């Protein structure tokens, strides 16, 4: 009555219920082994995690709350880290802001020829990543007749200046009302009493709010581990300026804080072949920056933003 | 009929899954994980890392300064005897010896507007006076008064060293460190490379 043909017609009939190849148990065993191997492979990047902070790093206080002894200890620790990674003992300082000094920068738009020497002098001074490239200064090439940042070009090459064009280098404007410091959720970036807006790379959590808030496109993020050849490292370093950065932190122009607080000019100014770049103490009436504010036609980029920059563009005449 | 259709759609249920397929699929997952892990640094890199060449940040000015007024390595007085007195030839035409000099200084087209005709090692001050080579700005200010004013206040030209004169020496470049006096307009120069935007995968450090 239940002959073979009936059995075959039945939807519940399996000629070989668990097959001759794989049983359910075997299948699960192999699948579990495969899944475990795949998971191990996927997690293997954790093996290379070298940036687990030490307890002391983890418990470091905010820079503005550090005592001189704590600062000294931290500088020693960072120097040791740099020596380990680059084989050079750096001269790492944490200079305090100068009394009676308000730093400001001015750039002569009529003289700039867009040669980009400032860009690379900055890279050379401030230990930026060479690959991927990080530049604090963007030189905008614009057509004469208007200040139109939207149609500007940063990719020009060859002989400069190009006919019918002028150049406007843009970097951190060190605003008196900086929108970038307002949005920082952890106060890793702030404005120092001498007017320099700084970033503590040990405090930055990499949320990039500040880059979004900056109207001047001045902030640069380390999306990858910065690559800097050992021989290119500049051993003159400041805690808040050009000490080597790690992946996942924001950085930007600091007016070469480690130089300028020692009384020197910034690196971008020293290299400018046309002398378009001017820097100094606004409070000193004999400084070139005071002379520019007093005598020249000064222009502020995106004045309507109300950021009150400490970076001025000017022209002769 | 309906039963028969159902049986067809259930064909897979009766198919055996061989061992080798299971192993191959597992191995493929592991291989894929390894591929993405090992290539995690390659994405975004292209070619060798950018090298910041020293000429991109060389701070020497556009022109090389000399210590004295000279041409072809010889001081002017080596040929021009001061006792010979002033030249009376056409002051707009340079002699054959100085044919390398191309004068493109606008309407200032007379050699002795700037060079002292009697004492060739000096520049020409008003009324036959002498300006030494290293005080060239006193010559240039005879015509370029407003530029000289800006230069003294520091808004024209470049200063190097220390903004804070109490902390160190501040050097100010003279006019001829950037401007060729015979052709003073600043010359075009080669721009340092543009920032890299596009990279292809490949090279690791």
PDB file of N, CA, C and O in Angstrom, chain A residues 58-107:
ATOM      1  N   UNK A  58      46.634  58.622  30.300  1.00  0.00           N
ATOM      2  CA  UNK A  58      45.186  58.580  30.394  1.00  0.00           C
ATOM      3  C   UNK A  58      44.684  59.557  31.437  1.00  0.00           C
ATOM      4  O   UNK A  58      43.628  60.163  31.290  1.00  0.00           O
ATOM      5  N   UNK A  59      45.476  59.732  32.496  1.00  0.00           N
ATOM      6  CA  UNK A  59      45.037  60.603  33.593  1.00  0.00           C
ATOM      7  C   UNK A  59      45.580  62.022  33.468  1.00  0.00           C
ATOM      8  O   UNK A  59      45.414  62.829  34.371  1.00  0.00           O
ATOM      9  N   UNK A  60      46.239  62.335  32.313  1.00  0.00           N
ATOM     10  CA  UNK A  60      46.769  63.694  32.136  1.00  0.00           C
ATOM     11  C   UNK A  60      45.657  64.724  32.245  1.00  0.00           C
ATOM     12  O   UNK A  60      44.567  64.550  31.714  1.00  0.00           O
ATOM     13  N   UNK A  61      45.974  65.832  32.949  1.00  0.00           N
ATOM     14  CA  UNK A  61      44.971  66.885  33.119  1.00  0.00           C
ATOM     15  C   UNK A  61      44.939  67.787  31.899  1.00  0.00           C
ATOM     16  O   UNK A  61      45.798  67.722  31.035  1.00  0.00           O
ATOM     17  N   UNK A  62      43.947  68.667  31.833  1.00  0.00           N
ATOM     18  CA  UNK A  62      43.877  69.632  30.738  1.00  0.00           C
ATOM     19  C   UNK A  62      45.090  70.544  30.802  1.00  0.00           C
ATOM     20  O   UNK A  62      45.558  70.916  31.884  1.00  0.00           O
ATOM     21  N   UNK A  63      45.595  70.914  29.611  1.00  0.00           N
ATOM     22  CA  UNK A  63      46.854  71.660  29.530  1.00  0.00           C
ATOM     23  C   UNK A  63      46.842  72.919  30.399  1.00  0.00           C
ATOM     24  O   UNK A  63      47.827  73.238  31.065  1.00  0.00           O
ATOM     25  N   UNK A  64      45.721  73.614  30.421  1.00  0.00           N
ATOM     26  CA  UNK A  64      45.673  74.888  31.144  1.00  0.00           C
ATOM     27  C   UNK A  64      45.645  74.671  32.667  1.00  0.00           C
ATOM     28  O   UNK A  64      45.794  75.628  33.419  1.00  0.00           O
ATOM     29  N   UNK A  65      45.453  73.442  33.099  1.00  0.00           N
ATOM     30  CA  UNK A  65      45.416  73.172  34.539  1.00  0.00           C
ATOM     31  C   UNK A  65      46.696  72.516  35.041  1.00  0.00           C
ATOM     32  O   UNK A  65      46.798  72.168  36.221  1.00  0.00           O
ATOM     33  N   UNK A  66      47.664  72.346  34.145  1.00  0.00           N
ATOM     34  CA  UNK A  66      48.877  71.633  34.536  1.00  0.00           C
ATOM     35  C   UNK A  66      49.785  72.545  35.361  1.00  0.00           C
ATOM     36  O   UNK A  66      49.924  73.732  35.063  1.00  0.00           O
ATOM     37  N   UNK A  67      50.405  71.969  36.373  1.00  0.00           N
ATOM     38  CA  UNK A  67      51.427  72.707  37.116  1.00  0.00           C
ATOM     39  C   UNK A  67      52.739  72.613  36.331  1.00  0.00           C
ATOM     40  O   UNK A  67      52.889  71.725  35.478  1.00  0.00           O
ATOM     41  N   UNK A  68      53.699  73.525  36.596  1.00  0.00           N
ATOM     42  CA  UNK A  68      54.980  73.457  35.868  1.00  0.00           C
ATOM     43  C   UNK A  68      55.660  72.098  35.987  1.00  0.00           C
ATOM     44  O   UNK A  68      56.240  71.605  35.013  1.00  0.00           O
ATOM     45  N   UNK A  69      55.562  71.466  37.156  1.00  0.00           N
ATOM     46  CA  UNK A  69      56.210  70.153  37.324  1.00  0.00           C
ATOM     47  C   UNK A  69      55.543  69.119  36.433  1.00  0.00           C
ATOM     48  O   UNK A  69      56.207  68.307  35.782  1.00  0.00           O
ATOM     49  N   UNK A  70      54.206  69.155  36.393  1.00  0.00           N
ATOM     50  CA  UNK A  70      53.484  68.197  35.555  1.00  0.00           C
ATOM     51  C   UNK A  70      53.810  68.416  34.080  1.00  0.00           C
ATOM     52  O   UNK A  70      53.987  67.462  33.321  1.00  0.00           O
ATOM     53  N   UNK A  71      53.910  69.705  33.693  1.00  0.00           N
ATOM     54  CA  UNK A  71      54.268  70.015  32.307  1.00  0.00           C
ATOM     55  C   UNK A  71      55.628  69.430  31.975  1.00  0.00           C
ATOM     56  O   UNK A  71      55.826  68.835  30.912  1.00  0.00           O
ATOM     57  N   UNK A  72      56.571  69.610  32.900  1.00  0.00           N
ATOM     58  CA  UNK A  72      57.931  69.130  32.669  1.00  0.00           C
ATOM     59  C   UNK A  72      57.937  67.616  32.475  1.00  0.00           C
ATOM     60  O   UNK A  72      58.585  67.094  31.563  1.00  0.00           O
ATOM     61  N   UNK A  73      57.179  66.942  33.303  1.00  0.00           N
ATOM     62  CA  UNK A  73      57.105  65.484  33.205  1.00  0.00           C
ATOM     63  C   UNK A  73      56.512  65.059  31.868  1.00  0.00           C
ATOM     64  O   UNK A  73      56.998  64.134  31.209  1.00  0.00           O
ATOM     65  N   UNK A  74      55.450  65.773  31.453  1.00  0.00           N
ATOM     66  CA  UNK A  74      54.800  65.428  30.179  1.00  0.00           C
ATOM     67  C   UNK A  74      55.740  65.692  29.015  1.00  0.00           C
ATOM     68  O   UNK A  74      55.846  64.873  28.088  1.00  0.00           O
ATOM     69  N   UNK A  75      56.466  66.812  29.076  1.00  0.00           N
ATOM     70  CA  UNK A  75      57.416  67.112  28.000  1.00  0.00           C
ATOM     71  C   UNK A  75      58.486  66.026  27.914  1.00  0.00           C
ATOM     72  O   UNK A  75      58.871  65.607  26.815  1.00  0.00           O
ATOM     73  N   UNK A  76      58.925  65.550  29.099  1.00  0.00           N
ATOM     74  CA  UNK A  76      59.917  64.481  29.108  1.00  0.00           C
ATOM     75  C   UNK A  76      59.376  63.213  28.482  1.00  0.00           C
ATOM     76  O   UNK A  76      60.065  62.554  27.695  1.00  0.00           O
ATOM     77  N   UNK A  77      58.139  62.904  28.797  1.00  0.00           N
ATOM     78  CA  UNK A  77      57.523  61.691  28.256  1.00  0.00           C
ATOM     79  C   UNK A  77      57.386  61.799  26.733  1.00  0.00           C
ATOM     80  O   UNK A  77      57.713  60.855  26.006  1.00  0.00           O
ATOM     81  N   UNK A  78      56.937  62.972  26.246  1.00  0.00           N
ATOM     82  CA  UNK A  78      56.753  63.130  24.791  1.00  0.00           C
ATOM     83  C   UNK A  78      58.104  63.110  24.083  1.00  0.00           C
ATOM     84  O   UNK A  78      58.241  62.520  23.006  1.00  0.00           O
ATOM     85  N   UNK A  79      59.125  63.740  24.712  1.00  0.00           N
ATOM     86  CA  UNK A  79      60.465  63.710  24.113  1.00  0.00           C
ATOM     87  C   UNK A  79      60.936  62.270  23.950  1.00  0.00           C
ATOM     88  O   UNK A  79      61.517  61.905  22.914  1.00  0.00           O
ATOM     89  N   UNK A  80      60.679  61.457  24.969  1.00  0.00           N
ATOM     90  CA  UNK A  80      61.096  60.055  24.895  1.00  0.00           C
ATOM     91  C   UNK A  80      60.358  59.343  23.775  1.00  0.00           C
ATOM     92  O   UNK A  80      60.949  58.544  23.031  1.00  0.00           O
ATOM     93  N   UNK A  81      59.071  59.647  23.624  1.00  0.00           N
ATOM     94  CA  UNK A  81      58.298  59.022  22.548  1.00  0.00           C
ATOM     95  C   UNK A  81      58.853  59.411  21.179  1.00  0.00           C
ATOM     96  O   UNK A  81      58.961  58.576  20.278  1.00  0.00           O
ATOM     97  N   UNK A  82      59.184  60.711  21.025  1.00  0.00           N
ATOM     98  CA  UNK A  82      59.731  61.180  19.748  1.00  0.00           C
ATOM     99  C   UNK A  82      61.077  60.517  19.475  1.00  0.00           C
ATOM    100  O   UNK A  82      61.357  60.084  18.354  1.00  0.00           O
ATOM    101  N   UNK A  83      61.902  60.412  20.538  1.00  0.00           N
ATOM    102  CA  UNK A  83      63.220  59.808  20.366  1.00  0.00           C
ATOM    103  C   UNK A  83      63.073  58.346  19.939  1.00  0.00           C
ATOM    104  O   UNK A  83      63.786  57.857  19.070  1.00  0.00           O
ATOM    105  N   UNK A  84      62.094  57.679  20.508  1.00  0.00           N
ATOM    106  CA  UNK A  84      61.879  56.273  20.174  1.00  0.00           C
ATOM    107  C   UNK A  84      61.429  56.110  18.723  1.00  0.00           C
ATOM    108  O   UNK A  84      61.868  55.223  18.013  1.00  0.00           O
ATOM    109  N   UNK A  85      60.562  57.027  18.281  1.00  0.00           N
ATOM    110  CA  UNK A  85      59.991  56.873  16.945  1.00  0.00           C
ATOM    111  C   UNK A  85      60.914  57.419  15.867  1.00  0.00           C
ATOM    112  O   UNK A  85      60.967  56.856  14.767  1.00  0.00           O
ATOM    113  N   UNK A  86      61.603  58.542  16.129  1.00  0.00           N
ATOM    114  CA  UNK A  86      62.375  59.208  15.079  1.00  0.00           C
ATOM    115  C   UNK A  86      63.886  59.141  15.304  1.00  0.00           C
ATOM    116  O   UNK A  86      64.653  59.592  14.457  1.00  0.00           O
ATOM    117  N   UNK A  87      64.332  58.661  16.465  1.00  0.00           N
ATOM    118  CA  UNK A  87      65.758  58.561  16.701  1.00  0.00           C
ATOM    119  C   UNK A  87      66.455  59.888  16.919  1.00  0.00           C
ATOM    120  O   UNK A  87      67.664  59.982  16.779  1.00  0.00           O
ATOM    121  N   UNK A  88      65.691  60.940  17.191  1.00  0.00           N
ATOM    122  CA  UNK A  88      66.257  62.268  17.417  1.00  0.00           C
ATOM    123  C   UNK A  88      65.739  62.765  18.764  1.00  0.00           C
ATOM    124  O   UNK A  88      64.563  62.601  19.066  1.00  0.00           O
ATOM    125  N   UNK A  89      66.639  63.361  19.558  1.00  0.00           N
ATOM    126  CA  UNK A  89      66.173  63.955  20.806  1.00  0.00           C
ATOM    127  C   UNK A  89      65.681  65.366  20.512  1.00  0.00           C
ATOM    128  O   UNK A  89      66.465  66.217  20.090  1.00  0.00           O
ATOM    129  N   UNK A  90      64.391  65.607  20.670  1.00  0.00           N
ATOM    130  CA  UNK A  90      63.880  66.932  20.307  1.00  0.00           C
ATOM    131  C   UNK A  90      64.128  67.956  21.413  1.00  0.00           C
ATOM    132  O   UNK A  90      64.335  67.590  22.574  1.00  0.00           O
ATOM    133  N   UNK A  91      64.117  69.212  21.025  1.00  0.00           N
ATOM    134  CA  UNK A  91      64.122  70.303  22.002  1.00  0.00           C
ATOM    135  C   UNK A  91      62.675  70.751  22.147  1.00  0.00           C
ATOM    136  O   UNK A  91      62.192  71.613  21.417  1.00  0.00           O
ATOM    137  N   UNK A  92      61.981  70.093  23.074  1.00  0.00           N
ATOM    138  CA  UNK A  92      60.542  70.307  23.206  1.00  0.00           C
ATOM    139  C   UNK A  92      60.270  71.323  24.309  1.00  0.00           C
ATOM    140  O   UNK A  92      60.752  71.172  25.426  1.00  0.00           O
ATOM    141  N   UNK A  93      59.518  72.352  23.956  1.00  0.00           N
ATOM    142  CA  UNK A  93      59.232  73.415  24.928  1.00  0.00           C
ATOM    143  C   UNK A  93      57.726  73.598  25.049  1.00  0.00           C
ATOM    144  O   UNK A  93      56.962  73.174  24.179  1.00  0.00           O
ATOM    145  N   UNK A  94      57.342  74.239  26.140  1.00  0.00           N
ATOM    146  CA  UNK A  94      55.947  74.656  26.320  1.00  0.00           C
ATOM    147  C   UNK A  94      55.982  76.102  26.788  1.00  0.00           C
ATOM    148  O   UNK A  94      55.787  76.398  27.956  1.00  0.00           O
ATOM    149  N   UNK A  95      56.292  77.001  25.829  1.00  0.00           N
ATOM    150  CA  UNK A  95      56.451  78.405  26.209  1.00  0.00           C
ATOM    151  C   UNK A  95      55.112  79.016  26.564  1.00  0.00           C
ATOM    152  O   UNK A  95      54.130  78.829  25.846  1.00  0.00           O
ATOM    153  N   UNK A  96      55.059  79.774  27.650  1.00  0.00           N
ATOM    154  CA  UNK A  96      53.816  80.434  28.011  1.00  0.00           C
ATOM    155  C   UNK A  96      53.589  81.658  27.126  1.00  0.00           C
ATOM    156  O   UNK A  96      54.527  82.161  26.510  1.00  0.00           O
ATOM    157  N   UNK A  97      52.340  82.140  27.045  1.00  0.00           N
ATOM    158  CA  UNK A  97      52.080  83.350  26.269  1.00  0.00           C
ATOM    159  C   UNK A  97      52.870  84.533  26.835  1.00  0.00           C
ATOM    160  O   UNK A  97      53.117  84.605  28.041  1.00  0.00           O
ATOM    161  N   UNK A  98      53.268  85.449  25.942  1.00  0.00           N
ATOM    162  CA  UNK A  98      54.054  86.602  26.374  1.00  0.00           C
ATOM    163  C   UNK A  98      53.125  87.705  26.876  1.00  0.00           C
ATOM    164  O   UNK A  98      52.045  87.924  26.324  1.00  0.00           O
ATOM    165  N   UNK A  99      53.587  88.387  27.909  1.00  0.00           N
ATOM    166  CA  UNK A  99      52.809  89.522  28.425  1.00  0.00           C
ATOM    167  C   UNK A  99      52.967  90.712  27.481  1.00  0.00           C
ATOM    168  O   UNK A  99      54.042  90.945  26.935  1.00  0.00           O
ATOM    169  N   UNK A 100      51.899  91.477  27.323  1.00  0.00           N
ATOM    170  CA  UNK A 100      51.973  92.693  26.510  1.00  0.00           C
ATOM    171  C   UNK A 100      52.158  92.426  25.038  1.00  0.00           C
ATOM    172  O   UNK A 100      52.639  93.284  24.303  1.00  0.00           O
ATOM    173  N   UNK A 101      51.818  91.218  24.599  1.00  0.00           N
ATOM    174  CA  UNK A 101      51.962  90.884  23.183  1.00  0.00           C
ATOM    175  C   UNK A 101      50.627  90.370  22.655  1.00  0.00           C
ATOM    176  O   UNK A 101      49.983  89.523  23.282  1.00  0.00           O
ATOM    177  N   UNK A 102      50.194  90.941  21.567  1.00  0.00           N
ATOM    178  CA  UNK A 102      49.038  90.427  20.837  1.00  0.00           C
ATOM    179  C   UNK A 102      49.509  90.165  19.420  1.00  0.00           C
ATOM    180  O   UNK A 102      49.794  91.100  18.671  1.00  0.00           O
ATOM    181  N   UNK A 103      49.612  88.894  19.056  1.00  0.00           N
ATOM    182  CA  UNK A 103      50.147  88.552  17.746  1.00  0.00           C
ATOM    183  C   UNK A 103      49.121  88.828  16.656  1.00  0.00           C
ATOM    184  O   UNK A 103      47.919  88.621  16.842  1.00  0.00           O
ATOM    185  N   UNK A 104      49.621  89.267  15.519  1.00  0.00           N
ATOM    186  CA  UNK A 104      48.756  89.444  14.353  1.00  0.00           C
ATOM    187  C   UNK A 104      49.590  89.243  13.098  1.00  0.00           C
ATOM    188  O   UNK A 104      50.819  89.368  13.118  1.00  0.00           O
ATOM    189  N   UNK A 105      48.904  88.929  12.028  1.00  0.00           N
ATOM    190  CA  UNK A 105      49.551  88.615  10.756  1.00  0.00           C
ATOM    191  C   UNK A 105      48.905  89.454   9.672  1.00  0.00           C
ATOM    192  O   UNK A 105      47.703  89.711   9.717  1.00  0.00           O
ATOM    193  N   UNK A 106      49.692  89.903   8.713  1.00  0.00           N
ATOM    194  CA  UNK A 106      49.130  90.640   7.582  1.00  0.00           C
ATOM    195  C   UNK A 106      49.765  90.116   6.309  1.00  0.00           C
ATOM    196  O   UNK A 106      50.919  89.697   6.303  1.00  0.00           O
ATOM    197  N   UNK A 107      48.991  90.121   5.235  1.00  0.00           N
ATOM    198  CA  UNK A 107      49.480  89.595   3.976  1.00  0.00           C
ATOM    199  C   UNK A 107      49.166  90.577   2.858  1.00  0.00           C
ATOM    200  O   UNK A 107      48.017  90.997   2.695  1.00  0.00           O
TER     201      UNK A 107
END
